[in-house]
Amino acid sequence: MGSDKIKSHAKLNLALNITGKNSYLHKIETIVVFVSLHDEIFIEKINSKKHKISFTGEFSRNIGNKNTVSKLLNILDKKRLLNNQKFKIRIKKKIPSKAGLGGGSMNAANILNYFLKKNIIKINKKEVIKIAKLVGSDVILGLNPTNSILSRNDEVKRFNNCKKIYSLIVKPHFGCSTREIYSKVKKINKPKFNHPNPKMFNLDYLKKVENSLEPIVLSKYSKLRGIKSFLENLSKSYFVRMTGSGSALVAYFQSKHRCENAKKMFQKKFKNYWCILSKTI
């Protein structure tokens, strides 16, 4: 039996707002898109006593045994939803880790979706959401990778057929610890996305909002401040914003041509930094 191949797309937080905190987690609301940048996941049922998970590719280093995929499989096994079936899962990592691009969370979301579509696990929507939240707070966003708005009450509103946006995603040599960045949050904001609508994906609207985590990260890393300043000074970029808890910064454009020119200029200035042109899906 051969393996099945699925794509796991990166997510970009166009805006992110901290609206509160409970005993152990911050409450957020966020506007999210998914882009063409993706990991490749190969899944195969095997005759074994244990699941076999491996990572290859440019960004496979330093991924430990405890990761979102192993966490998902452990949860499914404990709930006996896989009926003692074991799987070999190989993930080719094209999405950098600790970048705010949701690589690991989206891997888990897409594997969960695969099990559902193949009828390997049979559970209702409520149970699916419960499992997603047990794996990670943003896994729920990857269950349907399209333009989405997560409101403060953890409800997700999806929007199809939105205008495509081109993005230049750049990342320095270091990553950001999500836990560390959130631990430095002191300001709680009023909810802004309580009434999700398609207009929130317009660049003019997005330019006026922000990522509440960005000032925390920029104050810690001077290199990121320099990168953002350079990207903002590029002609034709609509706005520049950090995604998630960093360390990736994203410049947004209305046309592929402008984005390609910006990539050339960035690579000329920052020769050794990772960057990629990507388009919303």
mmCIF file with all atom_site columns, C-alpha atoms in Angstrom, residues 23-220:
data_model
loop_
_atom_site.group_PDB
_atom_site.id
_atom_site.type_symbol
_atom_site.label_atom_id
_atom_site.label_alt_id
_atom_site.label_comp_id
_atom_site.label_asym_id
_atom_site.label_entity_id
_atom_site.label_seq_id
_atom_site.pdbx_PDB_ins_code
_atom_site.Cartn_x
_atom_site.Cartn_y
_atom_site.Cartn_z
_atom_site.occupancy
_atom_site.B_iso_or_equiv
_atom_site.pdbx_formal_charge
_atom_site.auth_seq_id
_atom_site.auth_comp_id
_atom_site.auth_asym_id
_atom_site.auth_atom_id
_atom_site.pdbx_PDB_model_num
ATOM 1   C CA . SER A 1 23  ? -5.788  31.061 34.186 1.00 0.00 ? 23  SER A CA 1
ATOM 2   C CA . TYR A 1 24  ? -3.356  29.713 31.615 1.00 0.00 ? 24  TYR A CA 1
ATOM 3   C CA . LEU A 1 25  ? -4.021  31.125 28.131 1.00 0.00 ? 25  LEU A CA 1
ATOM 4   C CA . HIS A 1 26  ? -4.476  34.502 26.499 1.00 0.00 ? 26  HIS A CA 1
ATOM 5   C CA . LYS A 1 27  ? -7.672  35.130 24.589 1.00 0.00 ? 27  LYS A CA 1
ATOM 6   C CA . ILE A 1 28  ? -7.141  36.414 21.089 1.00 0.00 ? 28  ILE A CA 1
ATOM 7   C CA . GLU A 1 29  ? -9.031  37.429 18.008 1.00 0.00 ? 29  GLU A CA 1
ATOM 8   C CA . THR A 1 30  ? -7.319  37.271 14.650 1.00 0.00 ? 30  THR A CA 1
ATOM 9   C CA . ILE A 1 31  ? -7.767  37.690 10.916 1.00 0.00 ? 31  ILE A CA 1
ATOM 10  C CA . VAL A 1 32  ? -6.056  34.858 9.057  1.00 0.00 ? 32  VAL A CA 1
ATOM 11  C CA . VAL A 1 33  ? -5.259  33.864 5.477  1.00 0.00 ? 33  VAL A CA 1
ATOM 12  C CA . PHE A 1 34  ? -3.517  30.780 4.105  1.00 0.00 ? 34  PHE A CA 1
ATOM 13  C CA . VAL A 1 35  ? -0.830  31.006 1.452  1.00 0.00 ? 35  VAL A CA 1
ATOM 14  C CA . SER A 1 36  ? 0.711   28.827 -1.231 1.00 0.00 ? 36  SER A CA 1
ATOM 15  C CA . LEU A 1 37  ? 3.777   28.077 0.921  1.00 0.00 ? 37  LEU A CA 1
ATOM 16  C CA . HIS A 1 38  ? 3.176   24.579 2.293  1.00 0.00 ? 38  HIS A CA 1
ATOM 17  C CA . ASP A 1 39  ? 4.649   21.485 3.899  1.00 0.00 ? 39  ASP A CA 1
ATOM 18  C CA . GLU A 1 40  ? 4.131   18.102 2.250  1.00 0.00 ? 40  GLU A CA 1
ATOM 19  C CA . ILE A 1 41  ? 2.737   15.270 4.372  1.00 0.00 ? 41  ILE A CA 1
ATOM 20  C CA . PHE A 1 42  ? 2.917   11.592 3.394  1.00 0.00 ? 42  PHE A CA 1
ATOM 21  C CA . ILE A 1 43  ? 0.628   9.213  5.305  1.00 0.00 ? 43  ILE A CA 1
ATOM 22  C CA . GLU A 1 44  ? 0.636   5.429  5.152  1.00 0.00 ? 44  GLU A CA 1
ATOM 23  C CA . LYS A 1 45  ? -1.069  2.780  7.252  1.00 0.00 ? 45  LYS A CA 1
ATOM 24  C CA . ILE A 1 46  ? 1.491   0.311  8.626  1.00 0.00 ? 46  ILE A CA 1
ATOM 25  C CA . ASN A 1 47  ? 1.588   -2.991 10.471 1.00 0.00 ? 47  ASN A CA 1
ATOM 26  C CA . SER A 1 48  ? 3.341   -1.885 13.629 1.00 0.00 ? 48  SER A CA 1
ATOM 27  C CA . LYS A 1 49  ? 2.835   -1.453 17.364 1.00 0.00 ? 49  LYS A CA 1
ATOM 28  C CA . LYS A 1 50  ? 3.745   2.238  17.181 1.00 0.00 ? 50  LYS A CA 1
ATOM 29  C CA . HIS A 1 51  ? 3.228   5.181  14.876 1.00 0.00 ? 51  HIS A CA 1
ATOM 30  C CA . LYS A 1 52  ? 6.302   6.292  12.941 1.00 0.00 ? 52  LYS A CA 1
ATOM 31  C CA . ILE A 1 53  ? 6.732   10.054 12.544 1.00 0.00 ? 53  ILE A CA 1
ATOM 32  C CA . SER A 1 54  ? 9.650   11.631 10.699 1.00 0.00 ? 54  SER A CA 1
ATOM 33  C CA . PHE A 1 55  ? 10.565  15.063 9.396  1.00 0.00 ? 55  PHE A CA 1
ATOM 34  C CA . THR A 1 56  ? 12.697  15.902 6.364  1.00 0.00 ? 56  THR A CA 1
ATOM 35  C CA . GLY A 1 57  ? 13.424  19.046 4.403  1.00 0.00 ? 57  GLY A CA 1
ATOM 36  C CA . GLU A 1 58  ? 15.020  22.423 4.944  1.00 0.00 ? 58  GLU A CA 1
ATOM 37  C CA . PHE A 1 59  ? 13.298  23.143 8.257  1.00 0.00 ? 59  PHE A CA 1
ATOM 38  C CA . SER A 1 60  ? 13.266  19.669 9.809  1.00 0.00 ? 60  SER A CA 1
ATOM 39  C CA . ARG A 1 61  ? 16.094  20.276 12.260 1.00 0.00 ? 61  ARG A CA 1
ATOM 40  C CA . ASN A 1 62  ? 15.419  20.540 15.985 1.00 0.00 ? 62  ASN A CA 1
ATOM 41  C CA . ILE A 1 63  ? 11.914  19.081 15.794 1.00 0.00 ? 63  ILE A CA 1
ATOM 42  C CA . GLY A 1 64  ? 11.748  16.856 18.859 1.00 0.00 ? 64  GLY A CA 1
ATOM 43  C CA . ASN A 1 65  ? 9.765   13.722 19.611 1.00 0.00 ? 65  ASN A CA 1
ATOM 44  C CA . LYS A 1 66  ? 7.140   15.854 21.330 1.00 0.00 ? 66  LYS A CA 1
ATOM 45  C CA . ASN A 1 67  ? 5.475   17.816 18.548 1.00 0.00 ? 67  ASN A CA 1
ATOM 46  C CA . THR A 1 68  ? 1.963   18.657 17.378 1.00 0.00 ? 68  THR A CA 1
ATOM 47  C CA . VAL A 1 69  ? 1.696   15.526 15.218 1.00 0.00 ? 69  VAL A CA 1
ATOM 48  C CA . SER A 1 70  ? 2.724   13.138 17.993 1.00 0.00 ? 70  SER A CA 1
ATOM 49  C CA . LYS A 1 71  ? 0.392   15.012 20.359 1.00 0.00 ? 71  LYS A CA 1
ATOM 50  C CA . LEU A 1 72  ? -2.528  14.554 17.955 1.00 0.00 ? 72  LEU A CA 1
ATOM 51  C CA . LEU A 1 73  ? -1.852  10.822 17.524 1.00 0.00 ? 73  LEU A CA 1
ATOM 52  C CA . ASN A 1 74  ? -1.530  10.334 21.298 1.00 0.00 ? 74  ASN A CA 1
ATOM 53  C CA . ILE A 1 75  ? -4.902  12.011 21.827 1.00 0.00 ? 75  ILE A CA 1
ATOM 54  C CA . LEU A 1 76  ? -6.552  9.897  19.115 1.00 0.00 ? 76  LEU A CA 1
ATOM 55  C CA . ASP A 1 77  ? -5.021  6.726  20.567 1.00 0.00 ? 77  ASP A CA 1
ATOM 56  C CA . LYS A 1 78  ? -6.158  7.554  24.109 1.00 0.00 ? 78  LYS A CA 1
ATOM 57  C CA . LYS A 1 79  ? -9.672  8.120  22.827 1.00 0.00 ? 79  LYS A CA 1
ATOM 58  C CA . ARG A 1 80  ? -9.380  4.842  20.862 1.00 0.00 ? 80  ARG A CA 1
ATOM 59  C CA . LEU A 1 81  ? -10.524 6.606  17.715 1.00 0.00 ? 81  LEU A CA 1
ATOM 60  C CA . LEU A 1 82  ? -7.939  4.967  15.446 1.00 0.00 ? 82  LEU A CA 1
ATOM 61  C CA . ASN A 1 83  ? -9.050  1.443  16.433 1.00 0.00 ? 83  ASN A CA 1
ATOM 62  C CA . ASN A 1 84  ? -5.455  0.390  17.111 1.00 0.00 ? 84  ASN A CA 1
ATOM 63  C CA . GLN A 1 85  ? -4.411  1.286  13.556 1.00 0.00 ? 85  GLN A CA 1
ATOM 64  C CA . LYS A 1 86  ? -0.891  2.693  13.234 1.00 0.00 ? 86  LYS A CA 1
ATOM 65  C CA . PHE A 1 87  ? 0.461   5.100  10.659 1.00 0.00 ? 87  PHE A CA 1
ATOM 66  C CA . LYS A 1 88  ? 3.747   6.144  9.150  1.00 0.00 ? 88  LYS A CA 1
ATOM 67  C CA . ILE A 1 89  ? 3.768   9.912  8.725  1.00 0.00 ? 89  ILE A CA 1
ATOM 68  C CA . ARG A 1 90  ? 6.588   11.747 6.974  1.00 0.00 ? 90  ARG A CA 1
ATOM 69  C CA . ILE A 1 91  ? 6.538   15.521 6.786  1.00 0.00 ? 91  ILE A CA 1
ATOM 70  C CA . LYS A 1 92  ? 8.708   17.492 4.375  1.00 0.00 ? 92  LYS A CA 1
ATOM 71  C CA . LYS A 1 93  ? 9.141   20.830 6.104  1.00 0.00 ? 93  LYS A CA 1
ATOM 72  C CA . LYS A 1 94  ? 9.126   23.880 3.840  1.00 0.00 ? 94  LYS A CA 1
ATOM 73  C CA . ILE A 1 95  ? 7.633   26.181 6.470  1.00 0.00 ? 95  ILE A CA 1
ATOM 74  C CA . PRO A 1 96  ? 10.165  27.501 9.005  1.00 0.00 ? 96  PRO A CA 1
ATOM 75  C CA . SER A 1 97  ? 9.444   26.857 12.676 1.00 0.00 ? 97  SER A CA 1
ATOM 76  C CA . LYS A 1 98  ? 9.158   29.537 15.373 1.00 0.00 ? 98  LYS A CA 1
ATOM 77  C CA . ALA A 1 99  ? 8.168   31.983 12.656 1.00 0.00 ? 99  ALA A CA 1
ATOM 78  C CA . GLY A 1 100 ? 4.496   32.615 13.434 1.00 0.00 ? 100 GLY A CA 1
ATOM 79  C CA . LEU A 1 101 ? 3.446   30.733 10.305 1.00 0.00 ? 101 LEU A CA 1
ATOM 80  C CA . GLY A 1 102 ? 1.630   27.942 12.144 1.00 0.00 ? 102 GLY A CA 1
ATOM 81  C CA . GLY A 1 103 ? 3.589   25.132 10.489 1.00 0.00 ? 103 GLY A CA 1
ATOM 82  C CA . GLY A 1 104 ? 3.215   22.550 13.262 1.00 0.00 ? 104 GLY A CA 1
ATOM 83  C CA . SER A 1 105 ? -0.384  23.404 14.091 1.00 0.00 ? 105 SER A CA 1
ATOM 84  C CA . MET A 1 106 ? -1.405  23.220 10.442 1.00 0.00 ? 106 MET A CA 1
ATOM 85  C CA . ASN A 1 107 ? 0.334   19.830 10.116 1.00 0.00 ? 107 ASN A CA 1
ATOM 86  C CA . ALA A 1 108 ? -1.832  18.478 12.921 1.00 0.00 ? 108 ALA A CA 1
ATOM 87  C CA . ALA A 1 109 ? -4.981  20.069 11.483 1.00 0.00 ? 109 ALA A CA 1
ATOM 88  C CA . ASN A 1 110 ? -4.430  18.571 8.048  1.00 0.00 ? 110 ASN A CA 1
ATOM 89  C CA . ILE A 1 111 ? -3.677  15.094 9.403  1.00 0.00 ? 111 ILE A CA 1
ATOM 90  C CA . LEU A 1 112 ? -6.855  15.258 11.489 1.00 0.00 ? 112 LEU A CA 1
ATOM 91  C CA . ASN A 1 113 ? -8.768  16.309 8.360  1.00 0.00 ? 113 ASN A CA 1
ATOM 92  C CA . TYR A 1 114 ? -7.224  13.393 6.442  1.00 0.00 ? 114 TYR A CA 1
ATOM 93  C CA . PHE A 1 115 ? -8.423  10.868 9.046  1.00 0.00 ? 115 PHE A CA 1
ATOM 94  C CA . LEU A 1 116 ? -11.917 12.365 8.880  1.00 0.00 ? 116 LEU A CA 1
ATOM 95  C CA . LYS A 1 117 ? -12.161 12.377 5.076  1.00 0.00 ? 117 LYS A CA 1
ATOM 96  C CA . LYS A 1 118 ? -10.906 8.793  4.864  1.00 0.00 ? 118 LYS A CA 1
ATOM 97  C CA . ASN A 1 119 ? -13.422 7.723  7.523  1.00 0.00 ? 119 ASN A CA 1
ATOM 98  C CA . ILE A 1 120 ? -10.550 6.421  9.626  1.00 0.00 ? 120 ILE A CA 1
ATOM 99  C CA . ILE A 1 121 ? -12.077 8.274  12.560 1.00 0.00 ? 121 ILE A CA 1
ATOM 100 C CA . LYS A 1 122 ? -15.800 8.953  12.841 1.00 0.00 ? 122 LYS A CA 1
ATOM 101 C CA . ILE A 1 123 ? -16.733 11.768 15.207 1.00 0.00 ? 123 ILE A CA 1
ATOM 102 C CA . ASN A 1 124 ? -19.041 14.774 15.120 1.00 0.00 ? 124 ASN A CA 1
ATOM 103 C CA . LYS A 1 125 ? -17.991 18.371 14.525 1.00 0.00 ? 125 LYS A CA 1
ATOM 104 C CA . LYS A 1 126 ? -18.106 19.223 18.230 1.00 0.00 ? 126 LYS A CA 1
ATOM 105 C CA . GLU A 1 127 ? -15.637 16.444 19.053 1.00 0.00 ? 127 GLU A CA 1
ATOM 106 C CA . VAL A 1 128 ? -13.370 17.483 16.169 1.00 0.00 ? 128 VAL A CA 1
ATOM 107 C CA . ILE A 1 129 ? -13.147 21.018 17.566 1.00 0.00 ? 129 ILE A CA 1
ATOM 108 C CA . LYS A 1 130 ? -12.502 19.662 21.058 1.00 0.00 ? 130 LYS A CA 1
ATOM 109 C CA . ILE A 1 131 ? -9.586  17.526 19.817 1.00 0.00 ? 131 ILE A CA 1
ATOM 110 C CA . ALA A 1 132 ? -8.167  20.427 17.787 1.00 0.00 ? 132 ALA A CA 1
ATOM 111 C CA . LYS A 1 133 ? -8.116  22.638 20.884 1.00 0.00 ? 133 LYS A CA 1
ATOM 112 C CA . LEU A 1 134 ? -6.384  19.915 22.904 1.00 0.00 ? 134 LEU A CA 1
ATOM 113 C CA . VAL A 1 135 ? -3.559  19.842 20.334 1.00 0.00 ? 135 VAL A CA 1
ATOM 114 C CA . GLY A 1 136 ? -3.108  23.613 20.063 1.00 0.00 ? 136 GLY A CA 1
ATOM 115 C CA . SER A 1 137 ? -5.066  26.851 20.190 1.00 0.00 ? 137 SER A CA 1
ATOM 116 C CA . ASP A 1 138 ? -4.713  27.650 16.472 1.00 0.00 ? 138 ASP A CA 1
ATOM 117 C CA . VAL A 1 139 ? -5.204  24.107 15.105 1.00 0.00 ? 139 VAL A CA 1
ATOM 118 C CA . ILE A 1 140 ? -8.906  24.905 14.684 1.00 0.00 ? 140 ILE A CA 1
ATOM 119 C CA . LEU A 1 141 ? -7.995  27.473 12.007 1.00 0.00 ? 141 LEU A CA 1
ATOM 120 C CA . GLY A 1 142 ? -6.363  24.827 9.811  1.00 0.00 ? 142 GLY A CA 1
ATOM 121 C CA . LEU A 1 143 ? -9.416  22.554 9.724  1.00 0.00 ? 143 LEU A CA 1
ATOM 122 C CA . ASN A 1 144 ? -10.653 24.615 6.777  1.00 0.00 ? 144 ASN A CA 1
ATOM 123 C CA . PRO A 1 145 ? -7.703  26.558 5.310  1.00 0.00 ? 145 PRO A CA 1
ATOM 124 C CA . THR A 1 146 ? -9.423  29.591 3.857  1.00 0.00 ? 146 THR A CA 1
ATOM 125 C CA . ASN A 1 147 ? -9.788  33.262 4.826  1.00 0.00 ? 147 ASN A CA 1
ATOM 126 C CA . SER A 1 148 ? -10.904 33.132 8.457  1.00 0.00 ? 148 SER A CA 1
ATOM 127 C CA . ILE A 1 149 ? -11.668 35.372 11.405 1.00 0.00 ? 149 ILE A CA 1
ATOM 128 C CA . LEU A 1 150 ? -11.331 33.963 14.908 1.00 0.00 ? 150 LEU A CA 1
ATOM 129 C CA . SER A 1 151 ? -13.371 35.985 17.399 1.00 0.00 ? 151 SER A CA 1
ATOM 130 C CA . ARG A 1 152 ? -12.713 36.250 21.126 1.00 0.00 ? 152 ARG A CA 1
ATOM 131 C CA . ASN A 1 153 ? -15.299 33.548 21.930 1.00 0.00 ? 153 ASN A CA 1
ATOM 132 C CA . ASP A 1 154 ? -13.287 31.034 19.849 1.00 0.00 ? 154 ASP A CA 1
ATOM 133 C CA . GLU A 1 155 ? -15.787 31.041 17.002 1.00 0.00 ? 155 GLU A CA 1
ATOM 134 C CA . VAL A 1 156 ? -14.346 30.894 13.485 1.00 0.00 ? 156 VAL A CA 1
ATOM 135 C CA . LYS A 1 157 ? -16.057 32.575 10.550 1.00 0.00 ? 157 LYS A CA 1
ATOM 136 C CA . ARG A 1 158 ? -14.858 31.505 7.070  1.00 0.00 ? 158 ARG A CA 1
ATOM 137 C CA . PHE A 1 159 ? -14.938 33.633 3.929  1.00 0.00 ? 159 PHE A CA 1
ATOM 138 C CA . ASN A 1 160 ? -14.476 32.308 0.403  1.00 0.00 ? 160 ASN A CA 1
ATOM 139 C CA . ASN A 1 161 ? -13.768 34.111 -2.871 1.00 0.00 ? 161 ASN A CA 1
ATOM 140 C CA . CYS A 1 162 ? -11.831 36.986 -1.304 1.00 0.00 ? 162 CYS A CA 1
ATOM 141 C CA . LYS A 1 163 ? -9.411  38.941 -3.470 1.00 0.00 ? 163 LYS A CA 1
ATOM 142 C CA . LYS A 1 164 ? -5.962  37.333 -3.623 1.00 0.00 ? 164 LYS A CA 1
ATOM 143 C CA . ILE A 1 165 ? -3.058  39.049 -1.869 1.00 0.00 ? 165 ILE A CA 1
ATOM 144 C CA . TYR A 1 166 ? 0.642   38.641 -2.667 1.00 0.00 ? 166 TYR A CA 1
ATOM 145 C CA . SER A 1 167 ? 3.072   38.503 0.214  1.00 0.00 ? 167 SER A CA 1
ATOM 146 C CA . LEU A 1 168 ? 6.816   38.609 0.717  1.00 0.00 ? 168 LEU A CA 1
ATOM 147 C CA . ILE A 1 169 ? 7.528   36.523 3.813  1.00 0.00 ? 169 ILE A CA 1
ATOM 148 C CA . VAL A 1 170 ? 10.962  37.001 5.395  1.00 0.00 ? 170 VAL A CA 1
ATOM 149 C CA . LYS A 1 171 ? 12.590  35.400 8.412  1.00 0.00 ? 171 LYS A CA 1
ATOM 150 C CA . PRO A 1 172 ? 15.920  36.070 10.131 1.00 0.00 ? 172 PRO A CA 1
ATOM 151 C CA . HIS A 1 173 ? 18.180  33.316 11.459 1.00 0.00 ? 173 HIS A CA 1
ATOM 152 C CA . PHE A 1 174 ? 16.405  33.186 14.816 1.00 0.00 ? 174 PHE A CA 1
ATOM 153 C CA . GLY A 1 175 ? 12.911  32.197 15.845 1.00 0.00 ? 175 GLY A CA 1
ATOM 154 C CA . CYS A 1 176 ? 10.563  33.377 18.582 1.00 0.00 ? 176 CYS A CA 1
ATOM 155 C CA . SER A 1 177 ? 9.191   31.317 21.443 1.00 0.00 ? 177 SER A CA 1
ATOM 156 C CA . THR A 1 178 ? 5.408   31.711 21.449 1.00 0.00 ? 178 THR A CA 1
ATOM 157 C CA . ARG A 1 179 ? 5.256   31.066 25.194 1.00 0.00 ? 179 ARG A CA 1
ATOM 158 C CA . GLU A 1 180 ? 7.933   33.650 25.937 1.00 0.00 ? 180 GLU A CA 1
ATOM 159 C CA . ILE A 1 181 ? 6.353   36.363 23.779 1.00 0.00 ? 181 ILE A CA 1
ATOM 160 C CA . TYR A 1 182 ? 2.887   35.852 25.276 1.00 0.00 ? 182 TYR A CA 1
ATOM 161 C CA . SER A 1 183 ? 4.379   35.918 28.791 1.00 0.00 ? 183 SER A CA 1
ATOM 162 C CA . LYS A 1 184 ? 5.374   39.538 28.167 1.00 0.00 ? 184 LYS A CA 1
ATOM 163 C CA . VAL A 1 185 ? 1.865   40.682 27.236 1.00 0.00 ? 185 VAL A CA 1
ATOM 164 C CA . LYS A 1 186 ? 0.684   43.423 29.589 1.00 0.00 ? 186 LYS A CA 1
ATOM 165 C CA . LYS A 1 187 ? -1.920  45.274 27.547 1.00 0.00 ? 187 LYS A CA 1
ATOM 166 C CA . ILE A 1 188 ? -5.402  43.884 26.991 1.00 0.00 ? 188 ILE A CA 1
ATOM 167 C CA . ASN A 1 189 ? -7.393  45.406 24.132 1.00 0.00 ? 189 ASN A CA 1
ATOM 168 C CA . LYS A 1 190 ? -11.089 45.792 23.425 1.00 0.00 ? 190 LYS A CA 1
ATOM 169 C CA . PRO A 1 191 ? -12.461 43.334 20.837 1.00 0.00 ? 191 PRO A CA 1
ATOM 170 C CA . LYS A 1 192 ? -12.419 44.677 17.292 1.00 0.00 ? 192 LYS A CA 1
ATOM 171 C CA . PHE A 1 193 ? -13.565 41.702 15.226 1.00 0.00 ? 193 PHE A CA 1
ATOM 172 C CA . ASN A 1 194 ? -16.850 40.789 16.954 1.00 0.00 ? 194 ASN A CA 1
ATOM 173 C CA . HIS A 1 195 ? -18.774 41.207 13.703 1.00 0.00 ? 195 HIS A CA 1
ATOM 174 C CA . PRO A 1 196 ? -16.689 39.398 11.057 1.00 0.00 ? 196 PRO A CA 1
ATOM 175 C CA . ASN A 1 197 ? -17.342 40.369 7.456  1.00 0.00 ? 197 ASN A CA 1
ATOM 176 C CA . PRO A 1 198 ? -15.547 40.116 4.077  1.00 0.00 ? 198 PRO A CA 1
ATOM 177 C CA . LYS A 1 199 ? -14.515 43.792 4.157  1.00 0.00 ? 199 LYS A CA 1
ATOM 178 C CA . MET A 1 200 ? -12.053 42.945 6.903  1.00 0.00 ? 200 MET A CA 1
ATOM 179 C CA . PHE A 1 201 ? -9.864  41.332 4.233  1.00 0.00 ? 201 PHE A CA 1
ATOM 180 C CA . ASN A 1 202 ? -9.574  44.562 2.232  1.00 0.00 ? 202 ASN A CA 1
ATOM 181 C CA . LEU A 1 203 ? -6.056  45.980 2.331  1.00 0.00 ? 203 LEU A CA 1
ATOM 182 C CA . ASP A 1 204 ? -7.330  49.443 3.270  1.00 0.00 ? 204 ASP A CA 1
ATOM 183 C CA . TYR A 1 205 ? -8.998  48.005 6.373  1.00 0.00 ? 205 TYR A CA 1
ATOM 184 C CA . LEU A 1 206 ? -6.063  45.761 7.252  1.00 0.00 ? 206 LEU A CA 1
ATOM 185 C CA . LYS A 1 207 ? -3.641  48.659 7.055  1.00 0.00 ? 207 LYS A CA 1
ATOM 186 C CA . LYS A 1 208 ? -5.433  50.297 9.998  1.00 0.00 ? 208 LYS A CA 1
ATOM 187 C CA . VAL A 1 209 ? -5.299  47.304 12.378 1.00 0.00 ? 209 VAL A CA 1
ATOM 188 C CA . GLU A 1 210 ? -2.271  45.676 14.014 1.00 0.00 ? 210 GLU A CA 1
ATOM 189 C CA . ASN A 1 211 ? -0.645  42.651 15.608 1.00 0.00 ? 211 ASN A CA 1
ATOM 190 C CA . SER A 1 212 ? -0.616  43.294 19.373 1.00 0.00 ? 212 SER A CA 1
ATOM 191 C CA . LEU A 1 213 ? 2.416   41.017 19.797 1.00 0.00 ? 213 LEU A CA 1
ATOM 192 C CA . GLU A 1 214 ? 4.582   42.925 17.320 1.00 0.00 ? 214 GLU A CA 1
ATOM 193 C CA . PRO A 1 215 ? 5.757   45.750 19.634 1.00 0.00 ? 215 PRO A CA 1
ATOM 194 C CA . ILE A 1 216 ? 6.880   43.149 22.196 1.00 0.00 ? 216 ILE A CA 1
ATOM 195 C CA . VAL A 1 217 ? 8.968   41.275 19.614 1.00 0.00 ? 217 VAL A CA 1
ATOM 196 C CA . LEU A 1 218 ? 10.407  44.395 17.971 1.00 0.00 ? 218 LEU A CA 1
ATOM 197 C CA . SER A 1 219 ? 11.519  45.761 21.340 1.00 0.00 ? 219 SER A CA 1
ATOM 198 C CA . LYS A 1 220 ? 13.422  42.519 21.982 1.00 0.00 ? 220 LYS A CA 1
#
